[in-house]
Coordinates of C-alpha atoms and ligand atoms in Angstrom, one line a residue:
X1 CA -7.9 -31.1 22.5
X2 CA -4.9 -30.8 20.3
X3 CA -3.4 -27.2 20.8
X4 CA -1.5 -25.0 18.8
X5 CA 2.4 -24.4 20.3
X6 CA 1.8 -20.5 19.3
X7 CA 0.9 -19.5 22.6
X8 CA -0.7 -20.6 26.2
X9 CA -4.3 -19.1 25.5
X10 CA -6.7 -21.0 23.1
X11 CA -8.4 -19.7 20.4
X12 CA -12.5 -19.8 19.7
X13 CA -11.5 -22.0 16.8
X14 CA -9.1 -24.5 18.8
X15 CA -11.3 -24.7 21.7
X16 CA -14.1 -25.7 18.8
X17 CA -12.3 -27.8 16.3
X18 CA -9.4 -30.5 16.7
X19 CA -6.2 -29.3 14.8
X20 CA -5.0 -32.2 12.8
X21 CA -1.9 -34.3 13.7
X22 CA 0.0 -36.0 11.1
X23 CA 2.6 -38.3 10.7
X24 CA 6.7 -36.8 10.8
X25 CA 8.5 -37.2 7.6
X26 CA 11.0 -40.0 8.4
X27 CA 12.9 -40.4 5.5
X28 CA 14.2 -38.4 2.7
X29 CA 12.3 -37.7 -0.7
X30 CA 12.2 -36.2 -4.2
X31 CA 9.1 -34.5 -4.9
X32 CA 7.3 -31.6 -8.1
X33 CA 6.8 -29.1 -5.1
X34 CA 7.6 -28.7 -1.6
X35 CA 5.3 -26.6 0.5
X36 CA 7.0 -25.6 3.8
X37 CA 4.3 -24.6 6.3
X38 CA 0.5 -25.9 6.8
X39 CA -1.5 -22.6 7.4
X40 CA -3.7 -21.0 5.3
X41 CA -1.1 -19.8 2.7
X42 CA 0.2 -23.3 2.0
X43 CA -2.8 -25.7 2.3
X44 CA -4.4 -23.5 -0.2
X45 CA -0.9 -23.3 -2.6
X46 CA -1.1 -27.4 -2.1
X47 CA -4.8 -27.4 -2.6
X48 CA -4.3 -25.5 -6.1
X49 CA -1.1 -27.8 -7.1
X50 CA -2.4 -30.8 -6.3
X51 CA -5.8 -30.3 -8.1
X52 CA -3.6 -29.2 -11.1
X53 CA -2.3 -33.0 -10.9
X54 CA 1.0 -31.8 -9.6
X55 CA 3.0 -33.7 -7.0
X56 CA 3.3 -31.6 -4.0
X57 CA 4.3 -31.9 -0.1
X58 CA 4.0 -30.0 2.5
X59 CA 5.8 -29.9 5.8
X60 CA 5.2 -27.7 8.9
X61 CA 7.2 -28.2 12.3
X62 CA 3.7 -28.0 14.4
X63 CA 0.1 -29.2 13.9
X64 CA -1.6 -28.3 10.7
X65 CA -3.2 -24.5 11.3
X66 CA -1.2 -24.6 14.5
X67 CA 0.0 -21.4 13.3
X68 CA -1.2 -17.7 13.0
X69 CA -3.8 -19.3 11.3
X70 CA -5.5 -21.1 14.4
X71 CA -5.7 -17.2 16.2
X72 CA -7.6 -15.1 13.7
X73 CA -11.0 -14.0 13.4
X74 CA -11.7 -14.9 10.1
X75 CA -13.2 -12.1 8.6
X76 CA -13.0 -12.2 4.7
X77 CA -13.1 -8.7 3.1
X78 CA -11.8 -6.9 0.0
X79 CA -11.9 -3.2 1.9
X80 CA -8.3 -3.4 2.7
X81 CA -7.5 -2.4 6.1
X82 CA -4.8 0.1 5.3
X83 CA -7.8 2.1 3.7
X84 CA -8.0 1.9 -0.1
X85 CA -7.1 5.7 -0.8
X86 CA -3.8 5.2 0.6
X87 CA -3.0 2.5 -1.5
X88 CA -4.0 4.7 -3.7
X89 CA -1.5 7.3 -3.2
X90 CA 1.3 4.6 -2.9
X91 CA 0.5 2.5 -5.7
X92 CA -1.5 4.7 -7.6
X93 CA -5.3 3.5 -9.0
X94 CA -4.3 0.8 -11.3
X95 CA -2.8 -1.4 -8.8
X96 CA -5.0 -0.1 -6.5
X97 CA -7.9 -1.5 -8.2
X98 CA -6.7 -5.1 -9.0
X99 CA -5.5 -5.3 -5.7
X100 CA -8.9 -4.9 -4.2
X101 CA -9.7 -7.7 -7.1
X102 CA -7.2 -9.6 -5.6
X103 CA -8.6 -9.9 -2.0
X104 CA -12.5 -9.9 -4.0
X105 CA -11.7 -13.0 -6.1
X106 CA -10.0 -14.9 -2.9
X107 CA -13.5 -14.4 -0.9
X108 CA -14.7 -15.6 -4.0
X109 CA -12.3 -18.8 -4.6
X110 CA -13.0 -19.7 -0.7
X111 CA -16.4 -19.7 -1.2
X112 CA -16.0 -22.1 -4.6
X113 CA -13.5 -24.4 -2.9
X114 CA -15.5 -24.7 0.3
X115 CA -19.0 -25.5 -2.1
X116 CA -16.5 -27.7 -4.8
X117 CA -15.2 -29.8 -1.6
X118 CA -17.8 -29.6 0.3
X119 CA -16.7 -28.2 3.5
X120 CA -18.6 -27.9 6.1
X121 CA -17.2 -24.6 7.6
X122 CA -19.7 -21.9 8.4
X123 CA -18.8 -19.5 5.5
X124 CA -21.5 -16.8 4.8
X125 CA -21.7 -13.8 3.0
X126 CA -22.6 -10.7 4.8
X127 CA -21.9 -6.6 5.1
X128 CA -18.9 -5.0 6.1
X129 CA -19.3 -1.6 8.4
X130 CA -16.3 0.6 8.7
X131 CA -17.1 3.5 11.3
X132 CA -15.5 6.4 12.7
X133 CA -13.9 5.6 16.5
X134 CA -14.2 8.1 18.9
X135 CA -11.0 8.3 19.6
X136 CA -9.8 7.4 15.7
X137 CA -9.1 9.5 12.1
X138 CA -12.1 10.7 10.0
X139 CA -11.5 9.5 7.0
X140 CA -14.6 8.2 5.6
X141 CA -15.3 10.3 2.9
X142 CA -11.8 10.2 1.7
X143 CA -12.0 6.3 1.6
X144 CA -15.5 6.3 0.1
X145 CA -14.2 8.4 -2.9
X146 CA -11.5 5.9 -3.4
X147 CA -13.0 2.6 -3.1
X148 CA -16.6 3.9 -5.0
X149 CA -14.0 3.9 -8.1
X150 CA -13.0 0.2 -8.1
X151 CA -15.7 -1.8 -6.0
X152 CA -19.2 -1.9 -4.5
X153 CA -19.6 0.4 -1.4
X154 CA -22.5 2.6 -0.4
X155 CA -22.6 5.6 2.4
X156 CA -25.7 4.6 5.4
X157 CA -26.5 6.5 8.0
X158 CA -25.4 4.2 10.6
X159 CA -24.4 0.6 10.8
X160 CA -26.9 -2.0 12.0
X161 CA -26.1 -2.6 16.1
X162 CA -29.1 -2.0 18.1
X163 CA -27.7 -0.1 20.9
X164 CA -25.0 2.0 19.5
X165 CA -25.2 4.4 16.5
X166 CA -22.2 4.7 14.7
X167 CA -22.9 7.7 13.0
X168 CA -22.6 7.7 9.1
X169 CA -20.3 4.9 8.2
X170 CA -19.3 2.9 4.9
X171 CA -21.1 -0.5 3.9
X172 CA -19.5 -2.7 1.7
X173 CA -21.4 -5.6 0.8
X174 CA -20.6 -9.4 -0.4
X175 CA -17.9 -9.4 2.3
X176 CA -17.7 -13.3 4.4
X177 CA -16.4 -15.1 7.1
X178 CA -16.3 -18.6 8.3
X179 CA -14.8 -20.8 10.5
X180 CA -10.9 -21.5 9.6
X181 CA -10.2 -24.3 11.3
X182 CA -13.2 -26.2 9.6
X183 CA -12.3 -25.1 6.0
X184 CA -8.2 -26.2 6.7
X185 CA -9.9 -29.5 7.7
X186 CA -11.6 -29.6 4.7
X187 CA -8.2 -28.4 2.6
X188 CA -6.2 -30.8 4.1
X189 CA -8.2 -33.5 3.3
X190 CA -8.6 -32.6 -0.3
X191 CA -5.1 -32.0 -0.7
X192 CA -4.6 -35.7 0.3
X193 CA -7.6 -36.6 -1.7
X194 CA -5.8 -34.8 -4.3
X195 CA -2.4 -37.1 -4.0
X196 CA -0.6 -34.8 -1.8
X197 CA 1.3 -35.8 1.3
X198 CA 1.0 -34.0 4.8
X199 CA 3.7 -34.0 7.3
X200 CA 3.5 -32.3 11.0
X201 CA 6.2 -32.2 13.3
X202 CA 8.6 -31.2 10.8
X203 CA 11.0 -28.4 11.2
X204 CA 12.9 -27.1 7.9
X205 CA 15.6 -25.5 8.9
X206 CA 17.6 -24.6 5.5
X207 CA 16.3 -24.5 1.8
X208 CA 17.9 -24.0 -1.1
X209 CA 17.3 -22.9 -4.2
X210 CA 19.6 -22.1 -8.2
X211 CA 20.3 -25.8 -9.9
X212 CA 19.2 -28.6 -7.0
X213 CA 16.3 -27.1 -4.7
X214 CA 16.2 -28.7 -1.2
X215 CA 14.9 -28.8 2.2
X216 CA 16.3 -29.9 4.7
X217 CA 14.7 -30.4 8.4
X218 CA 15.4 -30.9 11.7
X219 CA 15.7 -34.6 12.1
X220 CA 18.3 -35.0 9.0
X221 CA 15.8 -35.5 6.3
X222 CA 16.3 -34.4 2.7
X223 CA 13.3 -33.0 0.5
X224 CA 14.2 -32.3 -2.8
X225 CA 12.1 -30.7 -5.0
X226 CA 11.8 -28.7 -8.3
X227 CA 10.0 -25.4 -6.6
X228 CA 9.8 -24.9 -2.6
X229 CA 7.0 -22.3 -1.4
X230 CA 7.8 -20.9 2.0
X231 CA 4.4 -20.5 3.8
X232 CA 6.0 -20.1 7.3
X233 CA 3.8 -16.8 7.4
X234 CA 7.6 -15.0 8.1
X235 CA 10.1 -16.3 5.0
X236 CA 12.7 -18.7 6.7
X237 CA 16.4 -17.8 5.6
X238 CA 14.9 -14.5 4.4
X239 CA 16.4 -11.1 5.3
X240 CA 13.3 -9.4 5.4
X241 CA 13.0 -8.6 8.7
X242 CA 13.5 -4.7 8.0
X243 CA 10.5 -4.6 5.8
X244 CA 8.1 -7.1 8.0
X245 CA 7.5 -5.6 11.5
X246 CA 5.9 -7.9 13.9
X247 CA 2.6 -7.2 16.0
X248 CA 0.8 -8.5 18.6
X249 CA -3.3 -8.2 18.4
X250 CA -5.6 -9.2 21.3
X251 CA -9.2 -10.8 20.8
X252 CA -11.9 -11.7 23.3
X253 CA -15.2 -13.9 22.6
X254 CA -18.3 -13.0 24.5
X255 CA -21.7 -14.6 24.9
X256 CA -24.3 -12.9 23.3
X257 CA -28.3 -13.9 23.3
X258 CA -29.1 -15.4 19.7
X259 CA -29.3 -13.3 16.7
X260 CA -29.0 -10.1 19.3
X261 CA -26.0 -8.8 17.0
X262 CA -26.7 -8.3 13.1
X263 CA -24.8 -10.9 11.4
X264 CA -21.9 -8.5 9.8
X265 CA -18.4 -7.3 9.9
X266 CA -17.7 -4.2 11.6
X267 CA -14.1 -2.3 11.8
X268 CA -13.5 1.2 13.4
X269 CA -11.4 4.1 12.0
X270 CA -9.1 3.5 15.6
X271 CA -5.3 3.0 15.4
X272 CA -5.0 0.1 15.9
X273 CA -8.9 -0.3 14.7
X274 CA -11.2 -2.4 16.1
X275 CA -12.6 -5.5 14.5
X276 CA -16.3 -7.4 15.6
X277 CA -18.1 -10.3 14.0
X278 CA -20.4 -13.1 15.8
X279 CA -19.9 -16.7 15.1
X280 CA -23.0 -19.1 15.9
X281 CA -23.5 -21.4 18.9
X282 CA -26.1 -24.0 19.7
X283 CA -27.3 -22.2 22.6
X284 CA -26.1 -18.4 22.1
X285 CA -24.2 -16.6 19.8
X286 CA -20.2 -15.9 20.6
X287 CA -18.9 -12.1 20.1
X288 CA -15.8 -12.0 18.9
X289 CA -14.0 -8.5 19.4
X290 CA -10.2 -7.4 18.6
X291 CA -7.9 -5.2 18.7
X292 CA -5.4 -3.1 21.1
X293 CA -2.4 -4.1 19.1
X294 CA 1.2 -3.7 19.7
X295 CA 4.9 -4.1 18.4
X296 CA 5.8 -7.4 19.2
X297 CA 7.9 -7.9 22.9
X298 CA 7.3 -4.1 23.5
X299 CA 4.6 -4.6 26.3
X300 CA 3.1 -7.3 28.6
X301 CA -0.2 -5.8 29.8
X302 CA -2.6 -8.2 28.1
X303 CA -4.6 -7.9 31.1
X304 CA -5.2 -4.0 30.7
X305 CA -5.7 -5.1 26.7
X306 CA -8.4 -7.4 27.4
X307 CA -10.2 -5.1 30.2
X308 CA -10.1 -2.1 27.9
X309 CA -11.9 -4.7 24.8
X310 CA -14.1 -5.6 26.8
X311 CA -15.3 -2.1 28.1
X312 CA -15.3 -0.7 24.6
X313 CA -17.9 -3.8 23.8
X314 CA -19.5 -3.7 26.5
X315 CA -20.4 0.2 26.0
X316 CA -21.4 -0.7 22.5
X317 CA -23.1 -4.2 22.6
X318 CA -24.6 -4.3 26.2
X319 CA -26.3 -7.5 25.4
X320 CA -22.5 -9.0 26.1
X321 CA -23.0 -11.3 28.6
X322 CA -19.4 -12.6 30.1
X323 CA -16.2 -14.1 28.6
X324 CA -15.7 -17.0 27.0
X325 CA -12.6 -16.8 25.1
X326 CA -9.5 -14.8 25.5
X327 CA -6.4 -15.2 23.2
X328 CA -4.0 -13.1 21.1
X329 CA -1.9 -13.5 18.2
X330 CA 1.4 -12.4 15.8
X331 CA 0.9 -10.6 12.4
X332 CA 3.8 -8.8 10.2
X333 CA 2.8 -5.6 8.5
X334 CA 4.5 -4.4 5.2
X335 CA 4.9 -0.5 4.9
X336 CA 2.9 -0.2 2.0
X337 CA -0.3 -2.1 2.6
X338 CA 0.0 -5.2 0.4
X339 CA 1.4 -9.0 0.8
X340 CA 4.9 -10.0 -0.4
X341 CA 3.9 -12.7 -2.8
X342 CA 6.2 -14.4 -5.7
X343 CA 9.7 -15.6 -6.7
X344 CA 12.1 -15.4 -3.6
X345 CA 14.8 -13.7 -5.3
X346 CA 16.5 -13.7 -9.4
X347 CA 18.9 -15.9 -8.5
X348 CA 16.8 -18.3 -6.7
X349 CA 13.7 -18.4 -9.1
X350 CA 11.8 -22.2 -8.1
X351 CA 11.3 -20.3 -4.5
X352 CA 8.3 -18.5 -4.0
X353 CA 7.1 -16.9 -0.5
X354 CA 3.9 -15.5 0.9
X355 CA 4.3 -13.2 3.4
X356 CA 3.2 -10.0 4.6
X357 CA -0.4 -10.9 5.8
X358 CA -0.9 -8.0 7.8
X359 CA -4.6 -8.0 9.2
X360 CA -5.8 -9.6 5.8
X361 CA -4.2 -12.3 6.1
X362 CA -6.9 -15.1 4.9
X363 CA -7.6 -13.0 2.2
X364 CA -3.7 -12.4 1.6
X365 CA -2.8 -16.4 2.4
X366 CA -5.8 -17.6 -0.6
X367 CA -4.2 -14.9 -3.0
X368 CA -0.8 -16.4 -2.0
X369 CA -2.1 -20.1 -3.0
X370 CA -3.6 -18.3 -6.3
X371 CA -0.7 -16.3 -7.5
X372 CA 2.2 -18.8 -6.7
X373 CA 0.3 -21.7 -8.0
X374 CA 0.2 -19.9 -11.0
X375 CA 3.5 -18.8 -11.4
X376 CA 4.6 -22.5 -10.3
X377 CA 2.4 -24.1 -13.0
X378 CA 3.5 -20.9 -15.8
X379 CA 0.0 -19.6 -16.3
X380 CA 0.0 -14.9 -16.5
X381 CA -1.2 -13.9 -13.4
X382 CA -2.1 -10.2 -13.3
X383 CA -1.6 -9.7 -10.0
X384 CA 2.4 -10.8 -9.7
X385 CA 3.3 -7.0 -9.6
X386 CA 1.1 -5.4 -7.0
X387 CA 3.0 -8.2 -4.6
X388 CA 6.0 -8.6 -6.0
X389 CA 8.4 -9.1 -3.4
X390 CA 11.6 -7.3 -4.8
X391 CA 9.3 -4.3 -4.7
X392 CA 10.7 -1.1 -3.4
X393 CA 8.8 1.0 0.0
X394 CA 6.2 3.2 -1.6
X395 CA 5.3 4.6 2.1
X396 CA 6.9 7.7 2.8
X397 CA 10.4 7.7 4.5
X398 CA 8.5 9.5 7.1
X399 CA 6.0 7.6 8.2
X400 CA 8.1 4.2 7.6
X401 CA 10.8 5.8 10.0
X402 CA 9.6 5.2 13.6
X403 CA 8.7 1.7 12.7
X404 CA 12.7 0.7 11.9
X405 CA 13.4 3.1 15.1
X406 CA 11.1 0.7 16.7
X407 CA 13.5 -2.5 16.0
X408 CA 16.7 -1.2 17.1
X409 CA 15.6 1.1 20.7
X410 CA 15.1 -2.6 22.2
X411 CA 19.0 -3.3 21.4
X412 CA 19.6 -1.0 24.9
X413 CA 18.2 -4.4 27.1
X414 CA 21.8 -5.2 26.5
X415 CA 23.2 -2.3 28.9
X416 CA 20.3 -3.0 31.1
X417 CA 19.8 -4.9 34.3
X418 CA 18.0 -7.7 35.0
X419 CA 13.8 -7.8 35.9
X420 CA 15.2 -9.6 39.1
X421 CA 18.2 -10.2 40.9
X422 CA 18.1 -14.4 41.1
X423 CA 15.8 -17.2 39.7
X424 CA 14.4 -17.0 43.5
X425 CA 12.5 -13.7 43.2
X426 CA 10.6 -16.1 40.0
X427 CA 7.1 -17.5 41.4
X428 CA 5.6 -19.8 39.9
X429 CA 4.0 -19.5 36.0
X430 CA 6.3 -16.5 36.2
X431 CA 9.3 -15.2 33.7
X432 CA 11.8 -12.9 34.3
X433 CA 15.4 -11.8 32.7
X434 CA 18.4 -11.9 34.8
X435 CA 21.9 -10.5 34.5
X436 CA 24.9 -13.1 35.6
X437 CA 27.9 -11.2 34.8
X438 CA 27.8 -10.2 31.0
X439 CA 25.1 -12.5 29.8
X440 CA 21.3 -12.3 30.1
X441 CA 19.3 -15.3 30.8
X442 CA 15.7 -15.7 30.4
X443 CA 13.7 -17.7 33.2
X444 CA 10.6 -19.4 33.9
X445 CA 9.4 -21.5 36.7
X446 CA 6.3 -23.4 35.9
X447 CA 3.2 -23.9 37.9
X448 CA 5.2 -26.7 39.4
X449 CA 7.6 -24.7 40.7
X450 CA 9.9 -26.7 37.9
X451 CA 12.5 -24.2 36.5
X452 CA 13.9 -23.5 33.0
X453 CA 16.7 -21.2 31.7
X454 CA 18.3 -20.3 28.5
X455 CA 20.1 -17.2 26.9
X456 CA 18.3 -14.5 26.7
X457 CA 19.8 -13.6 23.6
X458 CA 17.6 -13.9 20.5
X459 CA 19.2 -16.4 17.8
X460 CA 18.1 -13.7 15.2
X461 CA 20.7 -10.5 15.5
X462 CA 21.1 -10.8 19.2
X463 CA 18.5 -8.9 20.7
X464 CA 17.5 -9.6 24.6
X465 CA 14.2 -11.4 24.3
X466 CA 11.1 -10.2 26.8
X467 CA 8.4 -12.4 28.7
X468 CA 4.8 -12.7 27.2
X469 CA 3.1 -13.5 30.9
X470 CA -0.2 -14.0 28.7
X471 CA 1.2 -16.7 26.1
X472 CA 4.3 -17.6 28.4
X473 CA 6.5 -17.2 25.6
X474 CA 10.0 -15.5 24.8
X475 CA 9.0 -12.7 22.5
X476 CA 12.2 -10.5 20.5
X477 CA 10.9 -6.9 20.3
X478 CA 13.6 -6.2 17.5
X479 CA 11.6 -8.6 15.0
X480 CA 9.1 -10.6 16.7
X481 CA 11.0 -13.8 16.6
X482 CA 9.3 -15.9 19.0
X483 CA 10.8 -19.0 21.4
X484 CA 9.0 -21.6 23.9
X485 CA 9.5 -21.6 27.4
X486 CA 12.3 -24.5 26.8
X487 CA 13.9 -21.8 24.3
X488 CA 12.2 -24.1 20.9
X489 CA 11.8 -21.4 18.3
X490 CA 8.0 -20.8 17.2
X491 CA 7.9 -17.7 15.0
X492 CA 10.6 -16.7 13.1
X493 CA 13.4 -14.8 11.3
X494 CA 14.8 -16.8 14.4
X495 CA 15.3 -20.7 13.7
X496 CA 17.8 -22.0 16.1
X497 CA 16.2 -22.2 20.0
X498 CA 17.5 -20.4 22.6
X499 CA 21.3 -21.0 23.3
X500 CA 21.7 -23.6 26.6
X501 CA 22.8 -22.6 30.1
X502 CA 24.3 -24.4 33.0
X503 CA 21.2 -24.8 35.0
X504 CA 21.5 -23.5 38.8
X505 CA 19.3 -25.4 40.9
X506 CA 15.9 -24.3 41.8
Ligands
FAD601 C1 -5.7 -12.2 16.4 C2 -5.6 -12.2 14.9 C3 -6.7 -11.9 14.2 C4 -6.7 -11.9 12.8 N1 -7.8 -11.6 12.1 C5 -7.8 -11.7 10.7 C6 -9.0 -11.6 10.0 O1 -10.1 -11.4 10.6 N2 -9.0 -11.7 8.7 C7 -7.8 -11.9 8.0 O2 -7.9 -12.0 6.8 N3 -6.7 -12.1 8.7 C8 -6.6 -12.0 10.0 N4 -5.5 -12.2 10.7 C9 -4.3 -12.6 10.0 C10 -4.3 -14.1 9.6 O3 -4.8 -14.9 10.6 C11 -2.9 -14.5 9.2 O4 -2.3 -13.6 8.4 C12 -2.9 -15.9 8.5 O5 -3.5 -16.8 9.3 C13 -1.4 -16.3 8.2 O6 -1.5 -17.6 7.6 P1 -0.2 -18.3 7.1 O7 -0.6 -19.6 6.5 O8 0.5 -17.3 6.2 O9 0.7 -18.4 8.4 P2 0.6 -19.5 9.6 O10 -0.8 -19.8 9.9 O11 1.4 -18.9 10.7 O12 1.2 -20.8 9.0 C14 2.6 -20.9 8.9 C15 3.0 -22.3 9.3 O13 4.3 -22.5 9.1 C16 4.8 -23.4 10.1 N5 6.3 -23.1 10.2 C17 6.9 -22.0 10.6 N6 8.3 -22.2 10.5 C18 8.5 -23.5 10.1 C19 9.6 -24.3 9.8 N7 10.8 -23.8 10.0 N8 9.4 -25.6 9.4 C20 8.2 -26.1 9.2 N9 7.1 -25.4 9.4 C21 7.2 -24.1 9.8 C22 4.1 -22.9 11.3 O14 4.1 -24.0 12.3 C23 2.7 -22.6 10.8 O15 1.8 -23.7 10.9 C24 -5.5 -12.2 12.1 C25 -4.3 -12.5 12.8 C26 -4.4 -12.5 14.2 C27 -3.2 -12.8 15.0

């Protein structure tokens, strides 16, 4: 099995469907568009361009949908998750209502690209429940007044799981899901189909944009292109950062009899909510439950995560059997709701970024691939101001102003001690930060007892990076930059590793 370098645990859709391996770009090029990144976001932007007969390529410094995009769980709705009356109030009805279009129409254009190609990746169209948690807001009626103004919802009395009654909830129907790393199969291939070229294993690691747009990457190559799309789910070389906070989200599959849980999407009104769909086996049906998210690097209790999922389902589906898959994930939220989507900046107007994704981000990835092929090939798009990037916080200060408290508090690691005193109080599989003098140093010993230091000091703005014991990763609770165990950079704003040590000896 080819697996994704996001994290150690594997994913329902990794442990079900090879992620594709492609060649390394080896030499440099001049191409129409260069796509940097290979998850949902830029396979569909490629998918578009190419069909449009433009010459496009893409790059991405892991396996294709190696990603975010190989950790989600694939639902595919247009009741946005930050509850359409608050969008609402922050953008007020007009946007409000074309950006529930938005996500509609990208249900819609996965459903016709998946039928057009024919991909063979489980998509169906079913219900969407949301449901008040008992321990989350009662909003219902406030949402159902919003969203009855600009799509299909009805009030039921309950939503359809046979053991638990949800109370009156919200039903929106024509929602879908499907299995993602069959349809990026399917993308990938029609993108080459298409004329487009593919490369993995290829890092970018400075664009630029004004008179002679170029990529370059990590082994020396040139790209130069007339546009470059950054699909690297965070913006590379973007200062973003501030309005793109990073999360963790936690997801366990369970076995469930066949057809024992109503094929539908259900959310909660919990915060973080709660989100449950089933994906179909041979033999049995597979559960798939999330939630119990977190600021990025600000805990390391995925155990007590998991165990908590799986008593909430268990209380609620009973016909859950055991575990099968565990595995969590990154997102970035905005602080008003919607994607950042478009031109990059004025003075840099042939780069476009999608970004943003929040917990919509298949949705928010296929609008991405809609509105920048668009704006790439010159056509009106009426959606290019709801995500227009340059756009200024609607939020309120004062709900926006814990999460930017919530970046710098990690800064006091620096003053800090260490988690131990030397690399020997490290067992193995184990990480740990250590103080040697003034510097921090971030350790791991494998399961071999093999170990590995570097700086501690995120390559971002300098913040002390923590241990993820669940993903064994190096996670920056300032802005969820993320690093390998041998300090490689996975997620960014970072892009440089982890500075080098002189090793001690183990
Ligand atoms: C657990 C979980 C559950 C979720 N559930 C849902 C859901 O049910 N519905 C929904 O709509 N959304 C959901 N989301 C969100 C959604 O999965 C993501 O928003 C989406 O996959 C992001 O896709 P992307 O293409 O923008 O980014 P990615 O998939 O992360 O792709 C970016 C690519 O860029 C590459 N890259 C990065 N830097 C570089 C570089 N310097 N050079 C070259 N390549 C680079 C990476 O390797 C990666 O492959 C969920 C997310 C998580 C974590």
């Amino acid at each position: 099995m080819l697996k994704s370098d996001d994290g150690k645990t594997v994913s329902y859709w990794e442990a079900s469907e090879d992620l594709i391996k492609k060649d390394s770009l080896i030499e440099s090029i001049e191409t129409d568009i260069c796509i940097i990144g290979a998850g949902i976001s830029g396979l569909t932007t490629a998918y578009l361009l190419t069909k449009a007969g433009r010459e496009v390529i893409v790059i991405d410094d892991g396996l294709i949908g190696g990603g975010t995009t190989s950790r989600t769980t694939a639902h595919l709705s247009n009741a946005i998750d930050d509850r359409i009356y608050r969008i609402e109030e922050w953008h007020g009805e007009e946007k409000a209502r074309l950006a529930v279009e938005a996500h509609t129409k990208a249900i819609d254009e996965i459903e016709r690209i998946a039928t057009e190609e024919k991909i063979d990746c489980d998509f169906s169209r079913l219900d969407g429940f949301l449901f008040k948690a008992d321990d989350g807001e009662d909003d219902l009626d406030k949402e159902f007044e919003a969203a009855q103004k600009m799509m299909q919802v009805e009030r039921v009395e309950r939503a359809p799981i046979k053991d638990f009654d949800t109370g009156e909830c919200l039903r929106f129907p024509r929602q879908g899901q499907f299995h993602i790393l069959k349809y990026l199969s399917g993308l990938a291939k029609a993108v080459e189909q298409n004329g487009g070229r593919i490369f993995s294993n290829t890092r970018a690691i400075e664009w630029k944009g004004e008179d002679s747009p170029e990529v370059k990457t990590a082994n020396g190559q040139t790209i130069k292109a007339k546009s470059i799309v950054l699909a690297t789910n965070y913006p590379i070389m973007s200062k973003m950062f501030a309005k793109l906070p990073a999360y963790r989200t936690y997801v366990i599959g369970a076995r469930v009899p066949k057809g024992s849980v109503e094929k539908a999407l259900f959310w909660d009104t919990a915060d973080p909510y709660r989100y449950v769909r089933t994906q179909e086996e041979a033999e049995h049906d597979v559960l798939i439950v999330g939630g119990k998210d977190h600021r990025t690097g600000q805990e390391d209790d995925a155990n007590r995560r998991f165990a908590n999922l799986w008593q909430w389902t268990k209380t609620r589906f009973p016909m859950a059997e055991e575990i099968l898959y565990k595995w969590s994930g990154q997102f970035f939220e905005t602080h008003d709701g919607l994607a950042f989507i478009g031109r990059f900046s004025n003075s840099e107007p042939n780069v476009y970024l999608i970004t943003g994704d929040s917990g919509m981000g298949m949705t928010h990835g296929t609008i991405g691939g809609m509105l920048v092929s668009d704006l790439i090939l010159g056509r009106e798009n009426a959606w290019q101001e709801v995500f227009e990037p340059s756009r200024l916080a609607t939020q309120s200060i004062k709900e926006a102003i814990p999460e930017i408290v919530s970046s710098t508090v990690p800064y006091v690691d620096w003053i800090t001690g260490g988690d131990v005193s030397s690399v020997d109080g490290i067992k193995n599989g184990e990480g740990a930060i250590i103080r040697q003098g003034a510097s921090k140093i971030a350790a791991y010993r494998d399961e071999n007892g093999k170990l590995y230091q570097r700086s501690a000091v995120c390559t971002h703005l300098g913040c002390i990076v923590r241990f993820n014991s669940l993903e064994k990763t190096w996670d920056c609770p300032c802005h969820g930059s993320r690093f390998g165990i041998d300090g490689h950079p996975i997620n960014a704003p970072a892009i440089s590793p982890l500075g080098e040590i002189e090793e001690s000896s183990n």
